[in-house]
Short mmCIF file of C-alpha atoms and ligand atoms in Angstrom, two decimals:
data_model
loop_
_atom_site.label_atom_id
_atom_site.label_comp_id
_atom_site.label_asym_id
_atom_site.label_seq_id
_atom_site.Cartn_x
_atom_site.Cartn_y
_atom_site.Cartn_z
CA UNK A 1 126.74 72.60 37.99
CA UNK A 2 123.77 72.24 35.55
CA UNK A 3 121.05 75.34 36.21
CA UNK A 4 118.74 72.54 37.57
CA UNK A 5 120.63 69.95 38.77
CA UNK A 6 118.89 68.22 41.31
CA UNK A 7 115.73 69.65 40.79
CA UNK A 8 112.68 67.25 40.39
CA UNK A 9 109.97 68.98 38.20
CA UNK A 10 106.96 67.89 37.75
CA UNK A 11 105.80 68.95 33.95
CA UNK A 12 101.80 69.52 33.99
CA UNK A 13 100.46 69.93 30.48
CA UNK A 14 96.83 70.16 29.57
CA UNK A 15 94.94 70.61 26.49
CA UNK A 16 95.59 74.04 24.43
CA UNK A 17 97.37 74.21 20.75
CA UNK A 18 100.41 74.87 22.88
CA UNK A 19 100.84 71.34 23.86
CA UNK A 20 103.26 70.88 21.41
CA UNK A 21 106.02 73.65 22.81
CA UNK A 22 105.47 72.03 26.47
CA UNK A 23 108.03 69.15 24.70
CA UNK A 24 110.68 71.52 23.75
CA UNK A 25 110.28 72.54 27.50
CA UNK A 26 110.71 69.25 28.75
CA UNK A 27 113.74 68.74 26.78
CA UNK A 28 115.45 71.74 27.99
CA UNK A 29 114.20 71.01 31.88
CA UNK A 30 116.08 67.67 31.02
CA UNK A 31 118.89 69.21 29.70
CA UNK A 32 119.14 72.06 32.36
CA UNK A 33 119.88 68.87 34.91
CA UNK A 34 116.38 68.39 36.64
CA UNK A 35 114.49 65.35 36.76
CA UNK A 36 111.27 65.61 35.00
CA UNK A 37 108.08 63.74 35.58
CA UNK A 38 105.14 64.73 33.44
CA UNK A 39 101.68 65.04 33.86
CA UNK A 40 99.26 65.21 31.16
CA UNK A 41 95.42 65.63 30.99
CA UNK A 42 93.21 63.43 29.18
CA UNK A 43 92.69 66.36 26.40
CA UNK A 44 96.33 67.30 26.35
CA UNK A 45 96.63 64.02 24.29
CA UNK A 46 94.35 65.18 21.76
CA UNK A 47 97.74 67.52 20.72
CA UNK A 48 100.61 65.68 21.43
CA UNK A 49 101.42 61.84 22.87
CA UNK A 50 102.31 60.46 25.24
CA UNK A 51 105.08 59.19 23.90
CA UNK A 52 106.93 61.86 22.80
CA UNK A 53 106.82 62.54 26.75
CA UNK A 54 108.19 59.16 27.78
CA UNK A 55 110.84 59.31 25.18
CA UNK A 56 112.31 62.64 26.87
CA UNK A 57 111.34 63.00 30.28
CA UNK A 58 113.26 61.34 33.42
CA UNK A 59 110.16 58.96 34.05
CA UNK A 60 107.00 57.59 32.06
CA UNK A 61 104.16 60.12 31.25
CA UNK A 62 101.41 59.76 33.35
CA UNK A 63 97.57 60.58 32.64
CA UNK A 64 94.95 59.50 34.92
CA UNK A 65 94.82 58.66 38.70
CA UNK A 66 93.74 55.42 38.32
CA UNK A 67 95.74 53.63 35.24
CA UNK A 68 99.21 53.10 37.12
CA UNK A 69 100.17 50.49 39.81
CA UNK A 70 100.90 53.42 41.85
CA UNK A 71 97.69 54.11 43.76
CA UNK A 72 98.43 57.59 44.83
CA UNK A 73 100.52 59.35 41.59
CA UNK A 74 99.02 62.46 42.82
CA UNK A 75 100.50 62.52 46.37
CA UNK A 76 103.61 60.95 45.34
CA UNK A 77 104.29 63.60 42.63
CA UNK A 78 103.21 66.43 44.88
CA UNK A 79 105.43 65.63 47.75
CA UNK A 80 108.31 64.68 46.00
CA UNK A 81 108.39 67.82 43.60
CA UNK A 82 110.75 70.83 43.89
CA UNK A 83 108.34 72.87 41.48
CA UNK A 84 105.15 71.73 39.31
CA UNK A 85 105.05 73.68 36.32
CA UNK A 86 101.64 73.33 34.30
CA UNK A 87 102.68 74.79 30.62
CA UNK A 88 100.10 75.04 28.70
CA UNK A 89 97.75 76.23 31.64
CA UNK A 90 94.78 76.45 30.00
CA UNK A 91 91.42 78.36 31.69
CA UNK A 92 89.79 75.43 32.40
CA UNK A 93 93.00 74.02 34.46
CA UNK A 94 93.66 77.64 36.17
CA UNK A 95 89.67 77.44 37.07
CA UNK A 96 90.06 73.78 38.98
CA UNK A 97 93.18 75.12 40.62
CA UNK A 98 91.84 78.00 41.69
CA UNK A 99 88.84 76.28 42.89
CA UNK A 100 90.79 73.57 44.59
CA UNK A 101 88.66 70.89 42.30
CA UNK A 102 91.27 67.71 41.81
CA UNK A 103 89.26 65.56 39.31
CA UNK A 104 92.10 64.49 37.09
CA UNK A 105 95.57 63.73 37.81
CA UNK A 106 97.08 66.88 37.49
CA UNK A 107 94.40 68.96 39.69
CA UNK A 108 95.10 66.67 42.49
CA UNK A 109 98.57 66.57 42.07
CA UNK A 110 98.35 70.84 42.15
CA UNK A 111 96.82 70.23 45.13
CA UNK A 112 99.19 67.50 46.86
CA UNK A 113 101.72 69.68 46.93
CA UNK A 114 103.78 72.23 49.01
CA UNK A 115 106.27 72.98 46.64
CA UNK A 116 106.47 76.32 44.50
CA UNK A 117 104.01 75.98 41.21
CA UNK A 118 104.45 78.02 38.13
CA UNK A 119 101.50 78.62 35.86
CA UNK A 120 102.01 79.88 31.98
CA UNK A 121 98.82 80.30 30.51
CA UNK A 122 97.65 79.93 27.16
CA UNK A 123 94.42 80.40 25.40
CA UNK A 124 92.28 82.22 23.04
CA UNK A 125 92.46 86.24 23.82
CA UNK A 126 88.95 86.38 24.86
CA UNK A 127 88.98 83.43 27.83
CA UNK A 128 92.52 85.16 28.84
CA UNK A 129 90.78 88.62 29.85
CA UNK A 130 87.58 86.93 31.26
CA UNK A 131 87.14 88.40 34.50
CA UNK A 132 86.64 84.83 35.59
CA UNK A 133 90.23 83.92 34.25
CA UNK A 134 91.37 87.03 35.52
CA UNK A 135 89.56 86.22 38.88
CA UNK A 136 91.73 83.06 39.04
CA UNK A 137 94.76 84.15 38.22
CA UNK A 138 94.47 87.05 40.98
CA UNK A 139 93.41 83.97 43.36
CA UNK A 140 96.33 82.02 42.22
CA UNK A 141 98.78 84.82 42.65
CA UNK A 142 97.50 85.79 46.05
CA UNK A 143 98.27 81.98 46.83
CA UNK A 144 102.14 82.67 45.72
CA UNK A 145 101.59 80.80 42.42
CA UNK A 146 103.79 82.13 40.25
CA UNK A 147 102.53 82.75 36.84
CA UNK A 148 104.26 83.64 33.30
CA UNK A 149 102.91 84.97 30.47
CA UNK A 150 100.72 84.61 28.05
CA UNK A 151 102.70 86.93 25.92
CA UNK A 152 100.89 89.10 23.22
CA UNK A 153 101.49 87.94 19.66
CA UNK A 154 99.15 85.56 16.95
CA UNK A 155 97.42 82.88 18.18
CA UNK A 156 97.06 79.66 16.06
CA UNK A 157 93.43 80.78 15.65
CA UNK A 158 95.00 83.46 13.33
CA UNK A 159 94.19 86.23 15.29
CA UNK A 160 96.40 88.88 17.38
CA UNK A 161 96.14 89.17 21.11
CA UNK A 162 96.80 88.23 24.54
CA UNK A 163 97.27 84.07 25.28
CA UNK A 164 100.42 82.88 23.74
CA UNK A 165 102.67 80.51 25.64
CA UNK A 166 105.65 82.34 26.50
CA UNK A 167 108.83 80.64 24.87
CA UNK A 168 110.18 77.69 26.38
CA UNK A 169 113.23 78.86 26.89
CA UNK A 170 111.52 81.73 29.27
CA UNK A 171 109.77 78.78 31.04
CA UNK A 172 113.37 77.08 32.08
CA UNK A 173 114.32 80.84 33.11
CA UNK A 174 111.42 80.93 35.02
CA UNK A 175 111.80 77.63 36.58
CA UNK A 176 115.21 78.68 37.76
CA UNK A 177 114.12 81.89 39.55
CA UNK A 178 111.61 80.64 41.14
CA UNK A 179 113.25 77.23 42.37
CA UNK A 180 116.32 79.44 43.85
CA UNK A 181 119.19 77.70 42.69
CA UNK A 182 120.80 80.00 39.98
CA UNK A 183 122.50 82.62 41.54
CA UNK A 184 122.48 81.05 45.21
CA UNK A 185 126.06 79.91 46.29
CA UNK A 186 125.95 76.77 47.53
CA UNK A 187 127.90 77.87 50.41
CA UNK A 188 125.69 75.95 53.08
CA UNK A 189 126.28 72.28 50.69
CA UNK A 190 125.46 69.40 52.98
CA UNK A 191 125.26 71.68 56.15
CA UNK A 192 122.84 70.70 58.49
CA UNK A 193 120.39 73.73 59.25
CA UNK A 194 118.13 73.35 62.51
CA UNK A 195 115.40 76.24 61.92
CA UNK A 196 112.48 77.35 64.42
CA UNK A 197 109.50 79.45 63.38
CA UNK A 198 106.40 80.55 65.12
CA UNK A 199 105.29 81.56 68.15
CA UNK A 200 104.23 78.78 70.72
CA UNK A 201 100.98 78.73 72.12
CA UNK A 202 100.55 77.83 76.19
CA UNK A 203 97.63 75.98 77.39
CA UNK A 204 95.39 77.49 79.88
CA UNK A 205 92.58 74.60 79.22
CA UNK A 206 91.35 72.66 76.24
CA UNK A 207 90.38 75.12 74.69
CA UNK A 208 92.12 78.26 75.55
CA UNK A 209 95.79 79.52 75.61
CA UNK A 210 98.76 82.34 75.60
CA UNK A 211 100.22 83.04 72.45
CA UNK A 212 101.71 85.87 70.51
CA UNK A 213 101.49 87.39 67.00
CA UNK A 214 104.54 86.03 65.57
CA UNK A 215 103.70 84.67 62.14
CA UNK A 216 106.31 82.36 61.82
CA UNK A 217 107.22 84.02 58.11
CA UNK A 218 111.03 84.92 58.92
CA UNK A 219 111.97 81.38 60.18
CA UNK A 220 110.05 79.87 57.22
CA UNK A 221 112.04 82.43 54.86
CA UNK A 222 115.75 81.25 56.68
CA UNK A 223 114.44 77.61 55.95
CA UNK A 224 113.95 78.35 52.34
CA UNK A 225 117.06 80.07 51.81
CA UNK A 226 119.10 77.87 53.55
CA UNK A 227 117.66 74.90 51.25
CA UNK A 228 118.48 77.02 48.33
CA UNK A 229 122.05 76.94 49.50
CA UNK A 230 122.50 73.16 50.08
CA UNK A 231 121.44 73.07 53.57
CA UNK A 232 119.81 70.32 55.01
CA UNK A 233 116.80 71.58 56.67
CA UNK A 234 114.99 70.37 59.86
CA UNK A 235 112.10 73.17 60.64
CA UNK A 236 110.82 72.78 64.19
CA UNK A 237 107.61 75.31 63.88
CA UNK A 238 104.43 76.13 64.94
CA UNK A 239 102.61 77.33 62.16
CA UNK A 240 101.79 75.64 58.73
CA UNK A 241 102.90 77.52 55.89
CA UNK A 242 104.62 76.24 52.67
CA UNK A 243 108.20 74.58 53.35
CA UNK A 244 111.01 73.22 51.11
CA UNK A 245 109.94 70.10 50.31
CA UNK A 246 113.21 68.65 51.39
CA UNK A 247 112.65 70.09 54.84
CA UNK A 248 111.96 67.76 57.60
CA UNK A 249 109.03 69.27 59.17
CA UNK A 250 108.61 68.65 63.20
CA UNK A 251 105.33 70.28 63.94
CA UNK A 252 104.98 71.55 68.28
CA UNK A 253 102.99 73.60 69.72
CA UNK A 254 103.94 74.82 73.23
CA UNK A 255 107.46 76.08 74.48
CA UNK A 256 108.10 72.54 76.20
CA UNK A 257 106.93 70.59 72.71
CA UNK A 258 109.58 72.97 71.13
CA UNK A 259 112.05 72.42 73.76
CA UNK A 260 112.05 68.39 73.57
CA UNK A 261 112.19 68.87 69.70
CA UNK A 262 115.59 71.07 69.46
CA UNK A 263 117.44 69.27 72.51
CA UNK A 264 116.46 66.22 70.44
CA UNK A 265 117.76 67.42 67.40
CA UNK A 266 120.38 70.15 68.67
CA UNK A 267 123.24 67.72 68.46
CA UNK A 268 122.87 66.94 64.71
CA UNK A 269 122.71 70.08 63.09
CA UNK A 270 125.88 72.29 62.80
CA UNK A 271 123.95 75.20 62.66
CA UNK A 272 120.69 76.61 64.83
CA UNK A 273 118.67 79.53 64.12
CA UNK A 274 116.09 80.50 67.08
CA UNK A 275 113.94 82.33 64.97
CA UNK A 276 110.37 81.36 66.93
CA UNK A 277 108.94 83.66 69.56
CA UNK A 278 108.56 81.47 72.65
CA UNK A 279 106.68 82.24 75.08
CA UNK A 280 108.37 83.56 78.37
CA UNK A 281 105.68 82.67 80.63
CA UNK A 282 102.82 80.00 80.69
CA UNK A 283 100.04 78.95 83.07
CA UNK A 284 101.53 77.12 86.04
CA UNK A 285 98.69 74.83 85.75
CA UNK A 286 96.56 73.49 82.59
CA UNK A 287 92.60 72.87 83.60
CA UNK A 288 91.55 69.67 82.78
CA UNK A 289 88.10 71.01 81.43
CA UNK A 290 87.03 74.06 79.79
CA UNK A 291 87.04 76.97 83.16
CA UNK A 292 83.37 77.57 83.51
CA UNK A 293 82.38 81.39 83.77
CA UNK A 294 80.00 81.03 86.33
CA UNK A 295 77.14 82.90 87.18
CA UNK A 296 79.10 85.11 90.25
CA UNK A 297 80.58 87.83 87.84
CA UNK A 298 84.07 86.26 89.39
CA UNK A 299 87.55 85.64 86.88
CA UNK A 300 89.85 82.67 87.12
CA UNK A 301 92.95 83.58 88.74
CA UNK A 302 96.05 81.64 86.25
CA UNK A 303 99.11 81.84 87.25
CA UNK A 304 101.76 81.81 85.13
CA UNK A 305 105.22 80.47 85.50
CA UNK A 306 108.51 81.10 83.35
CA UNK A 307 109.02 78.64 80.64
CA UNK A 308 112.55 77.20 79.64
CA UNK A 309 114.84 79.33 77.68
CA UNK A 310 115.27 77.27 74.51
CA UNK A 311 118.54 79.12 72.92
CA UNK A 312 120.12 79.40 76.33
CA UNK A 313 119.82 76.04 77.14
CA UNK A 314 121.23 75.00 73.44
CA UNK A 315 124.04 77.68 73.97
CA UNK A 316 124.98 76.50 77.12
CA UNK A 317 125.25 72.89 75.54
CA UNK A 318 126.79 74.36 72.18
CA UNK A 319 129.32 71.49 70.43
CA UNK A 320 132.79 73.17 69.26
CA UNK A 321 132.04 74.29 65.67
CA UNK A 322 127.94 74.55 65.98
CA UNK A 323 126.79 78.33 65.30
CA UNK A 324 123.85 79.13 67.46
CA UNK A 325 121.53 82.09 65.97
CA UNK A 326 118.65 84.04 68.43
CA UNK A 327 116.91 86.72 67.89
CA UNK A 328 115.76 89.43 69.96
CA UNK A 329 112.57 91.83 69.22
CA UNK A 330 113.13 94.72 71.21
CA UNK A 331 111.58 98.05 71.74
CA UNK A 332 113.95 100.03 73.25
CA UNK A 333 118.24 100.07 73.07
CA UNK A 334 118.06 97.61 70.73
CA UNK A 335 122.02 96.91 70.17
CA UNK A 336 122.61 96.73 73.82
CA UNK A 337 120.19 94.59 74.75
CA UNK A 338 120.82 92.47 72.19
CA UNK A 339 124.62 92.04 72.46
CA UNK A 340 123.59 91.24 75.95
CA UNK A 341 121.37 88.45 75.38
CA UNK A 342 124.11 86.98 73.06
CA UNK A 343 126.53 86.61 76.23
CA UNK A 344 123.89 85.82 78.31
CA UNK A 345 122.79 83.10 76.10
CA UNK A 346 126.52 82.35 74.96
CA UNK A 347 125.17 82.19 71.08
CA UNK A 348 127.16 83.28 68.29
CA UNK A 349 124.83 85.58 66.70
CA UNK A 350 122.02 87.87 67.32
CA UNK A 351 119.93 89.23 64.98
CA UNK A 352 117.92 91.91 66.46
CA UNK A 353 114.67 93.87 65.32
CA UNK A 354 112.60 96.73 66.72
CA UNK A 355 109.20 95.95 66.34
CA UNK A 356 107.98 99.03 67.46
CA UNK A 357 109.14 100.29 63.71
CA UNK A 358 106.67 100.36 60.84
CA UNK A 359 106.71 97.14 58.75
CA UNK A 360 108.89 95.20 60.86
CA UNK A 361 108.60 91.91 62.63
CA UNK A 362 105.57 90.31 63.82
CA UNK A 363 102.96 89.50 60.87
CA UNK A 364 104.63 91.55 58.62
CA UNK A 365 106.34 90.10 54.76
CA UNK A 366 109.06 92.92 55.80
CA UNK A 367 111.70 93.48 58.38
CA UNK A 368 114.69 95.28 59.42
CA UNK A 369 117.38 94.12 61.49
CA UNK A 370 120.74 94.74 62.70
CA UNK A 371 122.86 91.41 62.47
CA UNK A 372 125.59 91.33 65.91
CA UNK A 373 127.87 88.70 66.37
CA UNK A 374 130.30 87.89 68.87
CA UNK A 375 133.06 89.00 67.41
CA UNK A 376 131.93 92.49 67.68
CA UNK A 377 130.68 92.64 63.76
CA UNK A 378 127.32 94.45 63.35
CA UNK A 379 125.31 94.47 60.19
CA UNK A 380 122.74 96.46 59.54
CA UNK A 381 119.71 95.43 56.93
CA UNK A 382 116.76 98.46 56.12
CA UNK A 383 113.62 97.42 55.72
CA UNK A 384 113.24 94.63 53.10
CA UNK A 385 111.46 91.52 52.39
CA UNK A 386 111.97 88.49 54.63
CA UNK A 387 113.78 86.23 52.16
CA UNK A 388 116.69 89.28 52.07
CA UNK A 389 116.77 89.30 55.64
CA UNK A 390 117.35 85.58 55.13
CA UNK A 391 119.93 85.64 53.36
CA UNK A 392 122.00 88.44 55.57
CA UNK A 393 121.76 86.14 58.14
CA UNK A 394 122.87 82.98 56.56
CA UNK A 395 126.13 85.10 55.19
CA UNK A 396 126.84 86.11 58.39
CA UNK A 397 126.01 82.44 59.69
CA UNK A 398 128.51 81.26 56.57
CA UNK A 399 131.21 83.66 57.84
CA UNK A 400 131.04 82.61 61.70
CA UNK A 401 131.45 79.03 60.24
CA UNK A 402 134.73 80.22 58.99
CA UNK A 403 136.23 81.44 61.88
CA UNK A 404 136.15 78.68 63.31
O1 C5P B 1 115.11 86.56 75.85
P1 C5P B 1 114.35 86.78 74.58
O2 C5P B 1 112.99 86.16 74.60
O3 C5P B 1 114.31 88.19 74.11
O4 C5P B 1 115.24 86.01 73.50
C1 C5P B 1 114.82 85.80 72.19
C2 C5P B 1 115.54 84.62 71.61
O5 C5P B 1 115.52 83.53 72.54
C3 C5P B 1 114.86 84.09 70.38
O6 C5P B 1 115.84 83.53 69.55
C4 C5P B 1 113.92 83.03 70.94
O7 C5P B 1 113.66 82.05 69.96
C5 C5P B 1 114.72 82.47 72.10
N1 C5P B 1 113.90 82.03 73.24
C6 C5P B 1 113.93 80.72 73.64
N2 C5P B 1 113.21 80.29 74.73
C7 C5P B 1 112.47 81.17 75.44
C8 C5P B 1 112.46 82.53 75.06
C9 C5P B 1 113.18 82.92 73.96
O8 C5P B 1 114.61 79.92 72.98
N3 C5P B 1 111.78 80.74 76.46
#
């Protein structure tokens, strides 16, 4: 299998010296399996053509918003991508992106999209250390752009410094770390992957609820990785963060929402990972209107009843061959109580954290679990980032999919 096979890229290229390399990039992106749609700005054909785009890229160059008989490129592009790559990035691009200003076809496309982006700047020394370049890029990188480069060498000004494209072939390289695929066994190919993530909220009125601090991070990390493995993904979740843009994306709210969306799709999927925090209890009764304070000093009395148990409910309904994943944040005897949820539950797997520990579980980017499954097998993962927590848990979904 080609390094990007499958991959659709969309090439961004705006208007530095650089221009020229971004076609040696293209041709390798090409060549590396990926489909490859560029995007240049108006400037960017002051360099190069837009021909010499169209003669080596998987679909016709495109320029402006407005030219095509498409009459949104930019929302097109952006949803359909896998990765947008802008090489040359030039400071006036990284400025607009940073900014969230989509005046030209590529801003808006930056913008339109959910998928990963890689930035590789290039530009005169002086703009590159501008603290309002530098400014950006921090912004950008806080977003979870990722950015390579500008390496250190001469610039076509003649001069020595800071702002040179990085090679192209370290742009493919890049391209392949950050879209996942080198490296990841495709050992989920064509599986299909039912994911929650979040924590539900429960109405009290209109404008108040119960909820809880999950960020819905671990769930979106399982999604990810399981994409990167060939999984087909449906995310039920609660939360907006960025998803695999192959993901099908079925946005609830409340336990019951979340409920009617995996009993729905439960039967479909081969595998299930319970990764939300649902609520156990919610207000018997939702106000109508907003519950008035009053003027008596007196407090609403809501009572709360239990809501359904999701996981048990899919366990108990479990097809011959699914694998069912919960997980269980607990504070105290944390391998008992979890190997007894997975009986109670009848699910194949439990992965179970102690969020009283530092740095693990709720809001965090880190976690530490110990993986039990039903066959007695416990694995333990130290503290590490979510997407390696991920991964531990598809393995050990991969090998209960083998036993059977
Ligand atoms: O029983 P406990 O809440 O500790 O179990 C946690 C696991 O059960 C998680 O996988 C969670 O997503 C799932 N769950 C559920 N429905 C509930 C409560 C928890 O599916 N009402």
């Amino acid at each position: 299998m080609l390094r990007l096979e499958g991959t659709r890229i969309v090439l961004g290229v705006s208007a530095g010296i650089a221009a020229y390399k971004a076609i040696e990039v293209c041709r390798r992106l090409v060549d590396a399996g990926a489909h490859v749609a560029p995007v240049l700005t108006e400037d960017a054909l002051r360099f190069v053509t837009k021909l010499s785009f169209d003669a080596l890229a998987s679909e016709p160059a495109l320029v402006s918003l407005w030219d095509g008989p498409d009459p949104s490129p930019h929302t097109r592009l952006g949803q359909s991508a896998d990765l947008v790559i802008v090489a040359p990035a030039t400071a006036r691009v990284l400025a607009k992106y940073a900014a969230g200003i989509s005046d030209d076809l590529l801003t808006a496309t930056l913008l339109a999209t959910r998928a990963p982006v890689l930035v590789c700047p290039a530009m005169h020394t002086e703009m590159w250390e501008h603290p309002a370049t530098q400014d950006n890029i921090a912004t950008l990188r806080r977003r979870g752009v990722h950015v390579e480069g500008p390496d250190v060498g001469p610039l076509a000004s003649g001069d020595f410094g800071a702002g040179r494209l990085v090679a192209p072939e370290r742009i493919v390289d890049a391209a392949v770390r950050v879209v996942g695929i080198r490296g990841s066994a495709q050992d989920l190919d064509g599986v299909l992957v039912l994911v929650t993530a979040g924590g539900t909220r429960e109405a009290i009125d209109p404008v108040r609820f119960i909820g809880n601090r999950s960020s819905g991070k671990q769930g979106y990390a399982i999604a990810h990785e399981a994409t990167a493995r060939g999984a087909v993904v449906t995310l039920v979740t609660t939360v907006d963060l960025p998803a695999p843009i192959a993901a099908k994306i079925v946005r609830v709210e409340s336990a019951a929402e979340m409920q009617r969306a995996c009993e729905a799709a439960a039967g479909a999927h081969d595998v299930i990972v319970m990764s939300a925090a649902v609520a156990d209890f919610r207000p018997k009764q939702i106000a109508d209107q907003k519950i008035k304070k009053g003027d008596d000093g007196g407090v609403p009395l809501v009572e709360l009843e239990r809501t359904p148990d999701i996981l048990a409910a899919l366990g108990a309904k479990k097809r011959s061959r699914q694998v069912i994943v919960g997980f269980a944040a607990e504070t105290q005897d944390l391998v008992a109580n979890a190997m007894a949820k997975l009986m109670k539950k009848q699910v194949d797997v439990i992965v179970a954290n102690d969020v009283s520990a530092p740095g693990v579980g709720f809001e965090h980017d880190t976690n530490a679990v110990s993986i039990l499954a039903g066959d007695g097998t416990r694995t333990d993962v130290a503290l590490t980032d979510k997407r390696t927590i991920a991964r531990a848990v598809l393995d050990e979904v991969v090998r209960m999919r083998s036993l059977h």
